[in-house]
Structure formats: structure tokens, C-alpha cells
PDB file of C-alpha atoms in Angstrom:
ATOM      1  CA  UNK A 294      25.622 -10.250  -2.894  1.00 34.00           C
ATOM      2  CA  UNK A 295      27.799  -7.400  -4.637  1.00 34.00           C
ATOM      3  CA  UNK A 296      28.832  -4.370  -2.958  1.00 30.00           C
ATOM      4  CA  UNK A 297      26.921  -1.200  -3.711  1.00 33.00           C
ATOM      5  CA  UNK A 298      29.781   1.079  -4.387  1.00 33.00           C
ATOM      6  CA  UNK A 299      29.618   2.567  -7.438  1.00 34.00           C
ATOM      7  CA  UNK A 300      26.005   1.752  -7.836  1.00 39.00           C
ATOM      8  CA  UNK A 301      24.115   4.695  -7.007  1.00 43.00           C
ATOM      9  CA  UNK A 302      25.453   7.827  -8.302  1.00 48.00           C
ATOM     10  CA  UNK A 303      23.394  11.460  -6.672  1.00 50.00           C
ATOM     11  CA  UNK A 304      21.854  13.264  -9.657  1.00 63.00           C
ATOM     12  CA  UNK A 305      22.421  11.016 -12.308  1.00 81.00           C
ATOM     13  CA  UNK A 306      19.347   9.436 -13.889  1.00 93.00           C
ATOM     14  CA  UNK A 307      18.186   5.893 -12.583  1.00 96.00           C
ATOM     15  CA  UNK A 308      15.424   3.772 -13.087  1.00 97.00           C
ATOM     16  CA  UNK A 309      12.812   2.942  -9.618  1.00 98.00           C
ATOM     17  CA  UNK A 310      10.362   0.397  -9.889  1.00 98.00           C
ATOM     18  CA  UNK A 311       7.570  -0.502  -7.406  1.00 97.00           C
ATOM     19  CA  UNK A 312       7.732  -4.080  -8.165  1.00 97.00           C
ATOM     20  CA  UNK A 313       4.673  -5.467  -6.396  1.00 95.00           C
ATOM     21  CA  UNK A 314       2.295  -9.042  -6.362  1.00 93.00           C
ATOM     22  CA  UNK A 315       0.507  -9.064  -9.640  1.00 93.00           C
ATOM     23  CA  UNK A 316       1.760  -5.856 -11.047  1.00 94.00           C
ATOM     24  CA  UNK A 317       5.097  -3.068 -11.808  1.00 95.00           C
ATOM     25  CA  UNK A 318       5.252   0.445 -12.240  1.00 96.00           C
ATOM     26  CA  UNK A 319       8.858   1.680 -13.521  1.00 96.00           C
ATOM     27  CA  UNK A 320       9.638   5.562 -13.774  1.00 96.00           C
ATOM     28  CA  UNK A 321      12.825   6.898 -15.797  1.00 96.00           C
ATOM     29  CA  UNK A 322      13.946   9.634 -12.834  1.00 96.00           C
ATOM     30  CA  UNK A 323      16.379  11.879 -13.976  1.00 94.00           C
ATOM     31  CA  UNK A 324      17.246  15.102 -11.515  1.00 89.00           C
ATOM     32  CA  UNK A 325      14.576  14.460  -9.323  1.00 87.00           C
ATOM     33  CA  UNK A 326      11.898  14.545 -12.009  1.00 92.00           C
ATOM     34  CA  UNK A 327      10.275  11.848 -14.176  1.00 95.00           C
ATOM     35  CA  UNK A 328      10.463  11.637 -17.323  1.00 94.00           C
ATOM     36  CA  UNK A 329       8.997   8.556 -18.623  1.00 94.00           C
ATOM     37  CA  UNK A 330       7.194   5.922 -16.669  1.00 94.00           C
ATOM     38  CA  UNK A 331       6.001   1.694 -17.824  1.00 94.00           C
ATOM     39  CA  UNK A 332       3.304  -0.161 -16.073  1.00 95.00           C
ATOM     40  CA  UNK A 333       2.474  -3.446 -17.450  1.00 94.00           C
ATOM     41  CA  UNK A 334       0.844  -6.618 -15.284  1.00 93.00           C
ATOM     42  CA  UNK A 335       4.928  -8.566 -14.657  1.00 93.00           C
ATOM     43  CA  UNK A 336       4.186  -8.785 -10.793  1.00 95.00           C
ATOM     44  CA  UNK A 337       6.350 -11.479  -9.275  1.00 96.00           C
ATOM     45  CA  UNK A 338       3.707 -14.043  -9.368  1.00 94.00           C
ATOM     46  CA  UNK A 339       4.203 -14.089 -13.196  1.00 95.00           C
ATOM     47  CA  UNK A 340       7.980 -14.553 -13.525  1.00 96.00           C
ATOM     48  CA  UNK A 341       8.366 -17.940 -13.949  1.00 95.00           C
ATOM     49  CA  UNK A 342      11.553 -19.155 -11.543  1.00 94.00           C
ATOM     50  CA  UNK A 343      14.823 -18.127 -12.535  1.00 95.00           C
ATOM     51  CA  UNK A 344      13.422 -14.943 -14.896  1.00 96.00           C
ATOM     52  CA  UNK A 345      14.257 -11.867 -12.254  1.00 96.00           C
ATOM     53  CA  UNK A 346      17.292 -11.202 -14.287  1.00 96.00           C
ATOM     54  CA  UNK A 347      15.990 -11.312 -17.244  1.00 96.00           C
ATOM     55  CA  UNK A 348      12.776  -9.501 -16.630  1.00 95.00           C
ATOM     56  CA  UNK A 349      15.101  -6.464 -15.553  1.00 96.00           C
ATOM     57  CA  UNK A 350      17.623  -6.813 -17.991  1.00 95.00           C
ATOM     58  CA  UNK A 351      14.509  -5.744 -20.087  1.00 93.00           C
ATOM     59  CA  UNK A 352      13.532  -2.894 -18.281  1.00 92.00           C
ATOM     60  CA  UNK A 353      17.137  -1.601 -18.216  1.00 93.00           C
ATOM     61  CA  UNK A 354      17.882  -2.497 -21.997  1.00 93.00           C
ATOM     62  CA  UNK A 355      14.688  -0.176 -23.018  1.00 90.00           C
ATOM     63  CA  UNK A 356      15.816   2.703 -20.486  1.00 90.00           C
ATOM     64  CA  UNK A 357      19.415   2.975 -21.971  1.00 90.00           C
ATOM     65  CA  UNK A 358      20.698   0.711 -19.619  1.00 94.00           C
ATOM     66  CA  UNK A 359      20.519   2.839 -16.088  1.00 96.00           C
ATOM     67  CA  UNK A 360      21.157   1.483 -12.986  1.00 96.00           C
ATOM     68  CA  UNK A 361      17.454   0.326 -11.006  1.00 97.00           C
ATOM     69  CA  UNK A 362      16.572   0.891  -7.534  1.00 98.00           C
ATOM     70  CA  UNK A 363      13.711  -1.591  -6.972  1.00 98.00           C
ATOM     71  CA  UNK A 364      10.835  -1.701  -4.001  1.00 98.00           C
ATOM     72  CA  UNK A 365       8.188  -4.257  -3.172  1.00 97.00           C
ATOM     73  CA  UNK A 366       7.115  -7.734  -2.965  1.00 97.00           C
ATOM     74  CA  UNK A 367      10.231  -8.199  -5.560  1.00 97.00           C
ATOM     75  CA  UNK A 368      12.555  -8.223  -2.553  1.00 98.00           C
ATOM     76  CA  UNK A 369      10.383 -10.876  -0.460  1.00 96.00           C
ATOM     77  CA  UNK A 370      10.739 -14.211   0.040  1.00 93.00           C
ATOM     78  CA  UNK A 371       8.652 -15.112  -2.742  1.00 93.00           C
ATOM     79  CA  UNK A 372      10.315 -12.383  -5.264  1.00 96.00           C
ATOM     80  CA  UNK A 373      14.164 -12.091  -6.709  1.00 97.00           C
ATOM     81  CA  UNK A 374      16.058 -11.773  -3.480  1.00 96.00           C
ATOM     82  CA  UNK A 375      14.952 -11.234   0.370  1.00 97.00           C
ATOM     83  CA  UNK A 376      16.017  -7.748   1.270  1.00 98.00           C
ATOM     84  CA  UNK A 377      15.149  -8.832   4.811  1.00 98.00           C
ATOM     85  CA  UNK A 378      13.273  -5.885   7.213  1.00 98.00           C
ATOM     86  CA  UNK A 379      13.971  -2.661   8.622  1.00 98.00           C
ATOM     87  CA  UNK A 380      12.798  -2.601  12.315  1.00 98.00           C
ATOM     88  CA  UNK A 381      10.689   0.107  13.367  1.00 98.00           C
ATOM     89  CA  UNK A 382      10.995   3.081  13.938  1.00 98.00           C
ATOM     90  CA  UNK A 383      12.094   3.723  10.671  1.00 98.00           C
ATOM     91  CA  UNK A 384      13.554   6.287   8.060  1.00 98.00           C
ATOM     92  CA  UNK A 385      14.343   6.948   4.820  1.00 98.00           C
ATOM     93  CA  UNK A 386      17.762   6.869   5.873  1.00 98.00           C
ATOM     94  CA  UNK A 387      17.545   3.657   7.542  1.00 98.00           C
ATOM     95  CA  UNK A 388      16.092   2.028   4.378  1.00 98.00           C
ATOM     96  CA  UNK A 389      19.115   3.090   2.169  1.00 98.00           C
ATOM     97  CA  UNK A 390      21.336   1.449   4.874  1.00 97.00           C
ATOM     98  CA  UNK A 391      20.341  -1.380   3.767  1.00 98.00           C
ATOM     99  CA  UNK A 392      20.234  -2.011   0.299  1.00 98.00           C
ATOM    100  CA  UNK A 393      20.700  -4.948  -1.223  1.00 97.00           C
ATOM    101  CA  UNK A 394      22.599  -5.864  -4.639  1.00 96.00           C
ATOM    102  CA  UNK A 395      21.473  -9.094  -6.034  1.00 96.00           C
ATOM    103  CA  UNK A 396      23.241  -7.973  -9.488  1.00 95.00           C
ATOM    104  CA  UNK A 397      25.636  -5.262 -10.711  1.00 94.00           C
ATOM    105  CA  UNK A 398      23.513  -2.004 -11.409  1.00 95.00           C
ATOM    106  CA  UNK A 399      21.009  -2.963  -9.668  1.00 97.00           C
ATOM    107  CA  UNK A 400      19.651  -2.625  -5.389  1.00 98.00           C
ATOM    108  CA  UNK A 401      16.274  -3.364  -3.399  1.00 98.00           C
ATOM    109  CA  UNK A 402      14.942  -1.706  -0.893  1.00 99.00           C
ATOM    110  CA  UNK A 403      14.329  -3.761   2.547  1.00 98.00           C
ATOM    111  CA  UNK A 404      10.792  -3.710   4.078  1.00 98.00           C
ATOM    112  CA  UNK A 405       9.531  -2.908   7.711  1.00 99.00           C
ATOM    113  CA  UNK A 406       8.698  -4.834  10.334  1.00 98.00           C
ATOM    114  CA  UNK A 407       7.050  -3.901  13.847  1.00 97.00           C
ATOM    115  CA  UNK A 408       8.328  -6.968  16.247  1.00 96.00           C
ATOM    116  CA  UNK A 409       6.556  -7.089  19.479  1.00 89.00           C
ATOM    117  CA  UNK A 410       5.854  -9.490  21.932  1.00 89.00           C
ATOM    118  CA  UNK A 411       2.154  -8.711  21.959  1.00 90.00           C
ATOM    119  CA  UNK A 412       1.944  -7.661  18.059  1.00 95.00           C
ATOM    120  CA  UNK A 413       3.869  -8.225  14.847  1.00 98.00           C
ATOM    121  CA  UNK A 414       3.373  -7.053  11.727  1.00 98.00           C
ATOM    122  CA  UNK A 415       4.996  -6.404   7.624  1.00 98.00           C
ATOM    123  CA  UNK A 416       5.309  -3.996   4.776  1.00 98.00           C
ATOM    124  CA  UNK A 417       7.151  -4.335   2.114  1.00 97.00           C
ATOM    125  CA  UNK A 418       6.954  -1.372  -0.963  1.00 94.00           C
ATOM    126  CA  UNK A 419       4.459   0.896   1.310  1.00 97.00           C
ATOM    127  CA  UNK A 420       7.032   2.115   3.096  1.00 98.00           C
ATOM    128  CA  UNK A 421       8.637   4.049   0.289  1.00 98.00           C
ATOM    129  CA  UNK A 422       4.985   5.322   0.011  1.00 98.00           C
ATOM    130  CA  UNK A 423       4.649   6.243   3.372  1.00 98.00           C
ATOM    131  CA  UNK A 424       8.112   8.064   3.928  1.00 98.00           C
ATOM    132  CA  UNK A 425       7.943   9.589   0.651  1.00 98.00           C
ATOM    133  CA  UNK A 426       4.898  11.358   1.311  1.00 98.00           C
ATOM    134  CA  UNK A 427       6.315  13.170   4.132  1.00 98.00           C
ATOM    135  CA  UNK A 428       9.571  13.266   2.478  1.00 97.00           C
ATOM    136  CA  UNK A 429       7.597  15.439  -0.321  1.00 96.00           C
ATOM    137  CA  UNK A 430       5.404  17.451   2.298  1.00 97.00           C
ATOM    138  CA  UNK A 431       2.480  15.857   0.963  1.00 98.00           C
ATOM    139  CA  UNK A 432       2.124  15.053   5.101  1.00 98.00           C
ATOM    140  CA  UNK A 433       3.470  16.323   7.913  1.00 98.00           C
ATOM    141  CA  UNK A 434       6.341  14.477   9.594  1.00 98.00           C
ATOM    142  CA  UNK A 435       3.348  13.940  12.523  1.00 98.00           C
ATOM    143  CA  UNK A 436       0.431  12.238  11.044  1.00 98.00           C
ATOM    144  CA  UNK A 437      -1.428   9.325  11.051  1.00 98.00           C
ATOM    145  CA  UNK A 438      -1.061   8.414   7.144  1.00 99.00           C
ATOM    146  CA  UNK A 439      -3.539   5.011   5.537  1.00 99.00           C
ATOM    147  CA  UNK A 440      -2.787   3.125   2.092  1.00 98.00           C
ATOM    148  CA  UNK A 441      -5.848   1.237   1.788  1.00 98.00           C
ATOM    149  CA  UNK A 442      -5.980  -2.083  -0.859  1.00 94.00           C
ATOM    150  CA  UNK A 443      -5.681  -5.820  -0.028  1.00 94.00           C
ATOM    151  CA  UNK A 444      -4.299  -5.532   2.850  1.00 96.00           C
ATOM    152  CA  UNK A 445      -4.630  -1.483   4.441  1.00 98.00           C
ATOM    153  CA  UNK A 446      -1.309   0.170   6.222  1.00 98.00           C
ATOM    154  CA  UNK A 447      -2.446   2.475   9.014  1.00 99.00           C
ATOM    155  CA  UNK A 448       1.218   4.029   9.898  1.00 99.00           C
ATOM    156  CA  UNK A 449       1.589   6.346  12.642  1.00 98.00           C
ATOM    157  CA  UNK A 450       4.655   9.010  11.756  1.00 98.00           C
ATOM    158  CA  UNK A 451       6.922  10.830  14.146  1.00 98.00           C
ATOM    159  CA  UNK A 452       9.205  13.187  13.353  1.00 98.00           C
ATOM    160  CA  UNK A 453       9.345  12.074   9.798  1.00 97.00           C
ATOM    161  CA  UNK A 454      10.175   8.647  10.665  1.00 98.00           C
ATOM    162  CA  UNK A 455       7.692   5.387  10.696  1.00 99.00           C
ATOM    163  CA  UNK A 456       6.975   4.711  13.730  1.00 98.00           C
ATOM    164  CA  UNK A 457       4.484   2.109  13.853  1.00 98.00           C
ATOM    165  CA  UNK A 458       2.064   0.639  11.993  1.00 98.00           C
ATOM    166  CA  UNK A 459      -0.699  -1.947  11.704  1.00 98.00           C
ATOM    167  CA  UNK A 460      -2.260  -4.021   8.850  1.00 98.00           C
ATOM    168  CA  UNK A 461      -5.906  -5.015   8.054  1.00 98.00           C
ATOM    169  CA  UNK A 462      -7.097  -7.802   5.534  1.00 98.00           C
ATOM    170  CA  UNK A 463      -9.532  -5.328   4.350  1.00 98.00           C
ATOM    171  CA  UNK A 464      -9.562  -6.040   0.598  1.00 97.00           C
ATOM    172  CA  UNK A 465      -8.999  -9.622   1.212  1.00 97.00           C
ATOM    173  CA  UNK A 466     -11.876 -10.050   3.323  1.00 98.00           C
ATOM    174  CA  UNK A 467     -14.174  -8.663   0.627  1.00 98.00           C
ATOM    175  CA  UNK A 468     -12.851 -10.713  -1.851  1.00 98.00           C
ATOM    176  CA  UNK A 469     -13.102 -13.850  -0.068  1.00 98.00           C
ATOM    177  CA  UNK A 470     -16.517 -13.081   1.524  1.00 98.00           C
ATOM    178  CA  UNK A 471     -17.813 -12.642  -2.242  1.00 98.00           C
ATOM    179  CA  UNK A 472     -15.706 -15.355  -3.561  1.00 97.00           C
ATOM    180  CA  UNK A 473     -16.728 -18.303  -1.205  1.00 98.00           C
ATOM    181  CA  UNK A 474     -19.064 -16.906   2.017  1.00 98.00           C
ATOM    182  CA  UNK A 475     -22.673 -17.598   2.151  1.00 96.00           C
ATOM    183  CA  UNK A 476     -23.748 -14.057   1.624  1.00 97.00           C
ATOM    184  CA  UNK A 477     -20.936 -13.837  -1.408  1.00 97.00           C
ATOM    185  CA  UNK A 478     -23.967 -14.643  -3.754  1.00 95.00           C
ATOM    186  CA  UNK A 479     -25.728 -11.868  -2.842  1.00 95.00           C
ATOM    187  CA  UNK A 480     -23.016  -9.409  -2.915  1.00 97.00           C
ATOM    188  CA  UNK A 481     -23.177  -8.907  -7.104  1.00 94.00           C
ATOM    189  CA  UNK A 482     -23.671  -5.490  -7.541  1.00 95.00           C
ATOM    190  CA  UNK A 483     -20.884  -2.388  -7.564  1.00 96.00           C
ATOM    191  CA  UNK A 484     -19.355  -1.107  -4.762  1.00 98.00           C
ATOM    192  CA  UNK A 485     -19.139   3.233  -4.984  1.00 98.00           C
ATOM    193  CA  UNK A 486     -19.367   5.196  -2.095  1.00 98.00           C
ATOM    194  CA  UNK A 487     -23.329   5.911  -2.416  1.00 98.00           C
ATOM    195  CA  UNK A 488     -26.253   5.175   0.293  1.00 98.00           C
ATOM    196  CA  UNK A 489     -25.893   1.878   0.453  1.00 98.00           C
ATOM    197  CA  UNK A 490     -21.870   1.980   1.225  1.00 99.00           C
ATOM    198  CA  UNK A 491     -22.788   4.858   3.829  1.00 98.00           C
ATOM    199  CA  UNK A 492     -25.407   2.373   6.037  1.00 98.00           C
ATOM    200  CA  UNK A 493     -22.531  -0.181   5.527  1.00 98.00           C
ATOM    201  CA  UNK A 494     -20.211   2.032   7.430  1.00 99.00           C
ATOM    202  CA  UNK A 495     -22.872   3.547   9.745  1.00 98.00           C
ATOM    203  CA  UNK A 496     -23.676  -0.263  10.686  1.00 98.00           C
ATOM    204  CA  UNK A 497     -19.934  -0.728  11.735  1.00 98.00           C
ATOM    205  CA  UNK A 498     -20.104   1.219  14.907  1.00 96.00           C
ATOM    206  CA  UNK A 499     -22.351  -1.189  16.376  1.00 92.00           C
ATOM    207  CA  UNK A 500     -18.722  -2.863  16.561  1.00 89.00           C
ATOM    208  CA  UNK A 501     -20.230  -6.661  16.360  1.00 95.00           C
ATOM    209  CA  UNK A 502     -18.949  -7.436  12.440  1.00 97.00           C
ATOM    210  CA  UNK A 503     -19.757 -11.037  12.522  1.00 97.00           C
ATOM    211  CA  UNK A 504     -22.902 -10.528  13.704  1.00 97.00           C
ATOM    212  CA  UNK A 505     -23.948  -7.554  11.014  1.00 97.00           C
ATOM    213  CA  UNK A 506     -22.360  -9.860   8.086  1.00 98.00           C
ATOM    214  CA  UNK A 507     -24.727 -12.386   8.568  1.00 97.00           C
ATOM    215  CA  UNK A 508     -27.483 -10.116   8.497  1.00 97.00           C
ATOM    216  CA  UNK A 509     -26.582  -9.534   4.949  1.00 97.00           C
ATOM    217  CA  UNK A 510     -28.209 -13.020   4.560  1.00 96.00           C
ATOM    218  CA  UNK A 511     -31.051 -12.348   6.439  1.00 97.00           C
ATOM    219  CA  UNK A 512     -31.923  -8.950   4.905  1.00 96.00           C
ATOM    220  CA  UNK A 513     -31.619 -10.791   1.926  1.00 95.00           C
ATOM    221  CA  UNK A 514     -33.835 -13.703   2.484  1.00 95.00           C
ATOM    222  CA  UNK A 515     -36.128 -11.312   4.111  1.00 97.00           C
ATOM    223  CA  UNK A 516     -36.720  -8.445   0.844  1.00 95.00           C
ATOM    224  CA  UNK A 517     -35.328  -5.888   3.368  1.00 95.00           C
ATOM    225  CA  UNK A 518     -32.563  -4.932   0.981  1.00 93.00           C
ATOM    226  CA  UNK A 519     -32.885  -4.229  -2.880  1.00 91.00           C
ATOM    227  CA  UNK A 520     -30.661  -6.395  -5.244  1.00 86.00           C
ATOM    228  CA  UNK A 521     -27.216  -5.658  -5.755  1.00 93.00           C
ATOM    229  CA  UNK A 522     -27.087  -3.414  -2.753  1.00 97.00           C
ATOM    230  CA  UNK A 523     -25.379  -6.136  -0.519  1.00 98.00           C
ATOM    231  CA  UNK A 524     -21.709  -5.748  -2.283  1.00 98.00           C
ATOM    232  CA  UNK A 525     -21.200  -1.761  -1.338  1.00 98.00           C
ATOM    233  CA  UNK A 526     -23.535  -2.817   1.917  1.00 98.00           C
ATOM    234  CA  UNK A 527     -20.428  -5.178   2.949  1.00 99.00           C
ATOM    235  CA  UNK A 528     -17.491  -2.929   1.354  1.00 99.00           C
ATOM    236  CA  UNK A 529     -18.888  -0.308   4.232  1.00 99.00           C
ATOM    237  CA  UNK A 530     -19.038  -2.684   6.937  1.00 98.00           C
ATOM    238  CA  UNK A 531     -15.549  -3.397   6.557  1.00 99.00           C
ATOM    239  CA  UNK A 532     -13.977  -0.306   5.189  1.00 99.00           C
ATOM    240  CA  UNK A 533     -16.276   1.197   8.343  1.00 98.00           C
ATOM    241  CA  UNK A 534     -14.558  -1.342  10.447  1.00 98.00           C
ATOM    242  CA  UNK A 535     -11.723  -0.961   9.310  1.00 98.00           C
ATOM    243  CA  UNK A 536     -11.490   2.845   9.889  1.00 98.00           C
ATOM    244  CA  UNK A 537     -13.434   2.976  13.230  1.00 98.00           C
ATOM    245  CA  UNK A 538     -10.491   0.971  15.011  1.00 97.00           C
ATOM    246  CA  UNK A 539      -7.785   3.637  13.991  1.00 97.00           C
ATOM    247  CA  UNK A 540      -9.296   7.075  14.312  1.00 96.00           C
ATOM    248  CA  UNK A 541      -9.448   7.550  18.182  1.00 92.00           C
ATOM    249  CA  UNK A 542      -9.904  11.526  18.282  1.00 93.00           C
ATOM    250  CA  UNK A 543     -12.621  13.582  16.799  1.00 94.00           C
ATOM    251  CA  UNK A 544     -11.873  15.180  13.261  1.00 96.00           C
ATOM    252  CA  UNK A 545      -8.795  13.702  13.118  1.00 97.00           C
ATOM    253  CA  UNK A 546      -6.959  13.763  10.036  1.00 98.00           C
ATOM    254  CA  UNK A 547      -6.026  10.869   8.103  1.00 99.00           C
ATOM    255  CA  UNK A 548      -4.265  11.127   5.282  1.00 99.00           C
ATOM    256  CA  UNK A 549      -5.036   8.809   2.570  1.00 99.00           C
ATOM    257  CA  UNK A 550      -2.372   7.284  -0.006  1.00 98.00           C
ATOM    258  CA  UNK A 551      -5.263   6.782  -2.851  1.00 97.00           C
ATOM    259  CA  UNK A 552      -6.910   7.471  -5.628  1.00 95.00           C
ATOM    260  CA  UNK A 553     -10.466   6.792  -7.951  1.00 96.00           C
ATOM    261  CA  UNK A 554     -12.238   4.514  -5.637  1.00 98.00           C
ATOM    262  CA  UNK A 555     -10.522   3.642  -3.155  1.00 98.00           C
ATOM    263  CA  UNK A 556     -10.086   7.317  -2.343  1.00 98.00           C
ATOM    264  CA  UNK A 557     -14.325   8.112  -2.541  1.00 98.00           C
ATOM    265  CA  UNK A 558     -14.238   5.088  -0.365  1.00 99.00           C
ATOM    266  CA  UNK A 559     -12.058   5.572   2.573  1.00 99.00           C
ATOM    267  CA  UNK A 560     -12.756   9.249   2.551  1.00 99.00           C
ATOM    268  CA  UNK A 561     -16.362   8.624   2.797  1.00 99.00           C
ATOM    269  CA  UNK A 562     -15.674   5.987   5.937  1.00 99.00           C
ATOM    270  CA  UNK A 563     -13.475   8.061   7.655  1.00 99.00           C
ATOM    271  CA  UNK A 564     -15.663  11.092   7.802  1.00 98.00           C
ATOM    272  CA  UNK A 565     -18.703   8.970   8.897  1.00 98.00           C
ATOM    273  CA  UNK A 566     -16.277   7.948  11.474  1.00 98.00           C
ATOM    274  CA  UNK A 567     -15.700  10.982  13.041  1.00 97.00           C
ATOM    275  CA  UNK A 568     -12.064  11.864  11.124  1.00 98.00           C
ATOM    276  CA  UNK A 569     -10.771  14.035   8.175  1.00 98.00           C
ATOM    277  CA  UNK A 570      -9.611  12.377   5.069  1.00 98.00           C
ATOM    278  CA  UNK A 571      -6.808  14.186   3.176  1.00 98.00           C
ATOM    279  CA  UNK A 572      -6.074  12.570  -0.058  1.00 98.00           C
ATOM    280  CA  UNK A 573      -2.079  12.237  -0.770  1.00 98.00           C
ATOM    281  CA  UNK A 574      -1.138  11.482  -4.515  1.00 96.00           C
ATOM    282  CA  UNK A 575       0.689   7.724  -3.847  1.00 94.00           C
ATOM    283  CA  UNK A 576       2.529   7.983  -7.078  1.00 93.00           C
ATOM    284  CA  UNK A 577       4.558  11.307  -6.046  1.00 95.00           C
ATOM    285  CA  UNK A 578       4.680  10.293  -2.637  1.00 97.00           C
ATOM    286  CA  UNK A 579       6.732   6.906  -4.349  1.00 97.00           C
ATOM    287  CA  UNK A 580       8.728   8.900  -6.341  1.00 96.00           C
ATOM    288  CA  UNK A 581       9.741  11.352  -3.722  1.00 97.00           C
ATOM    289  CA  UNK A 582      10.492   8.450  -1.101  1.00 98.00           C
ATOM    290  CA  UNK A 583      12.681   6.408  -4.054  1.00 98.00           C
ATOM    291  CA  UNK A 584      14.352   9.780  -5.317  1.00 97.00           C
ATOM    292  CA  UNK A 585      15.536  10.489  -1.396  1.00 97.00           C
ATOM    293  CA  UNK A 586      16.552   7.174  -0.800  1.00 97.00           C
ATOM    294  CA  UNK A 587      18.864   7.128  -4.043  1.00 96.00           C
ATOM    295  CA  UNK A 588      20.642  10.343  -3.012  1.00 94.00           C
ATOM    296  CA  UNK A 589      21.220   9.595   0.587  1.00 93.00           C
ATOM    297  CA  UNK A 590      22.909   6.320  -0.848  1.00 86.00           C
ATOM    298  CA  UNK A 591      24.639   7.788  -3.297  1.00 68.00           C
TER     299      UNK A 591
END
């Protein structure tokens, strides 16, 4: 690995990239502000071996050739380079400790891990997301914060920092409960946070999900639900689930690193739950948490 001295430079323009499974966002950053951003569908999984340097030589050739901070599933095991985890509780600061250089120009940001004897658990690219958000004041340095999708982060803050966190297979589930359970055949309609969503997530506090998944068979078999209701039916069992586990207090606020549907979703779920859904723009809260990191390196 090369040294990071002389890499990072505070003010000067750079190029951050959230670098994740089956997609990348890049943004240009110049004095704390963006200037130009590139999304295109490059996640690791389509870099064939070997291509991580030449898949950001790329990047960097079309951005004048600035030096790249990357986060994300491109510093995993299965990306360019391991960048290894950051034990919780973690900060910004901790993060920019430890960088690592796989190539001149160019660092990745480490992930966090919570490594208990009772519970262990990953992120890796959410916690830019996370930190950034408070980093920005888009949160307060107190909060409980969510970033729903494949797998949901539920991260509890203190004092700014990360100070746990747990994961659920939300997404996944639905997607392999459509792809290859029983009830996946009846589950062909759209998911939107309408009536049928809402009895999804009422049905989850009867806390017995197994149980209430098959009955999407039954109700099925049965003519006690209309056609194409059983997709946004399930989404809200889960999602309801999902939420139901994590908000402990009444009204408490959550807030919610998401947007379009995902957002309707969760915020729907959470206030049938009992909490407060505040929706936190993801993309500034990325850009915030990137930005910091780069200067406290530099």
C-alpha cells in the first residue's frame, strides 16, 4: 500500500465516489460544493478481475485527473482492496485514520463493524451516509438515523459519533420471497405505500411473521384478498417488521436516509408504528460525510 501523504490536499477539488454492489455515483467536489456528478451501473460485480485500475483511471481521466476518495463495497473483500473495519463507536475522524491507498491519487474509506460476543454486524459505504448527515445537521448528533434498501442500517448516534447499529435483510427478504417462496406467485402487483401496504404493516404487530406470511397463501387460495394486492401486502409485513423492532418509545423520531419510495414506504411504517419519520436527503448527507473526511485527512 502507498503512503497517503501528499494525497489529500484541504480545499482543493477531488473526486468521491460511493462505489457500491451493482452501481457508482461519482461527484466532482470542489470547495465543499459539487459541481458535476456521474452515475452509471459499474458496481463491483461488473468489473471483470483485474479492471479496478482501469475503471478509475477513467473516472479520473474525464475529471481532469483529481485525486479520488472512494466509499463502499469497492473497499470489501469482493471489491479493489479490503479497507478492513472501523470498530464501533465510530467517527468521521476515525474513518480518515484509516485510509487506505491501493494506488497513487487515490484512498478508500474503511467500513464499520459492531463486534460483540452476543451480536456482530457490517457496513460498508453507509457509514459516510450516516456520519455525514449529522456532520451536515441534517440530524442531530443524538438520533436514531435508518437507510432502508437490501439490507436496512438502523444506527443509533451519540454525540455525533456511530455508536451502534444493526442490520435487517429487509429488501432481500422481499426479493427472495417473490423470487422463489410459495406465496412469491401471488405477490405480482406494485408495492406503494397505499391500503394494502398499511394492513401489511398493521398485521406486523401481531409479531408472529412466519405465521402472517403464510397467510398470504391462504388469503389467496381463499378470494379473501384481491389480485395483485399480496406484493405491497408482504412489503408491509416486513417493512412493519422491520420498523416495529427498532422504535421502542412513542413518537419517536427516526430519521430516514431515503427518497421516492422507499421514503413513502418507511415513513408510512414508522408512523403506523408509533414513531416520527424525518426524511434526510442521502445524497448531501454523502457528500457532507466524504467532504469532512477529506479535510480532516488533509
Amino acid at each position: 500500500m502507498r503512503p497517503l501523504r501528499g494525497v489529500l490536499v484541504s480545499g482543493a477539488a477531488f473526486i468521491a465516489v460511493d462505489w457500491g454492489t451493482t452501481n457508482r455515483r461519482a461527484y466532482l467536489i470542489e470547495g465543499g460544493e459539487v459541481v458535476a456528478t456521474e452515475r452509471d451501473d459499474m458496481g463491483i460485480l461488473s468489473v471483470p478481475p483485474g479492471g479496478f485500475p482501469a475503471a478509475v483511471a477513467g473516472l479520473r481521466e474525464r475529471h481532469g485527473g483529481l485525486p479520488m476518495l472512494l466509499a463502499g463495497m469497492v473497499g470489501s473483500n469482493r471489491g479493489w482492496h479490503d479497507a478492513g473495519y472501523v470498530l464501533a463507536p465510530a467517527s468521521l475522524a476515525d474513518l480518515a485514520a484509516r485510509l487506505v491507498s491501493p494506488e497513487e491519487g487515490v484512498a478508500i474509506v474503511p467500513g464499520v463493524c459492531r463486534d460483540g460476543d452476543e451480536r456482530q454486524d457490517v457496513m460498508r459505504g453507509e457509514e459516510v451516509q450516516l456520519l455525514g448527515a449529522v456532520a451536515a445537521g441534517l440530524a442531530p448528533g443524538d438520533a436514531l438515523l435508518c437507510q432502508p434498501g437490501t439490507h436496512a442500517k438502523w444506527a443509533l448516534m451519540k454525540d455525533g459519533a456511530l455508536a451502534d447499529f444493526i442490520t435487517a435483510m429487509t429488501g432481500e427478504m422481499f426479493a427472495l420471497l417473490k423470487g422463489h417462496a410459495l406465496i412469491g406467485s401471488e405477490m405480482t402487483g406494485e408495492v406503494e405505500a397505499d391500503a394494502d401496504f398499511r394492513k401489511g404493516v398493521e398485521a406486523s404487530a401481531d409479531r408472529d411473521l412466519l405465521s402472517a406470511l403464510f397467510g398470504v397463501r391462504a388469503a389467496a387460495v381463499l378470494g379473501r384478498r384481491a389480485p395483485g394486492a399480496a406484493a405491497a401486502y408482504v412489503s408491509g409485513l416486513l417493512i412493519g417488521s422491520d420498523c416495529r423492532a427498532r422504535i421502542t418509545l412513542p413518537g419517536q423520531q427516526v430519521h430516514l436516509l431515503a427518497d421516492g419510495l422507499l421514503a413513502r414506504l418507511y415513513s408510512a411504517a414508522i408512523a403506523i408504528a408509533g414513531g416520527q419519520a424525518v426524511v434526510v436527503d442521502s445524497h448531501a448527507s454523502f457528500v457532507a460525510g466524504i467532504t469532512r473526511i477529506w479535510d480532516i485527512k488533509a
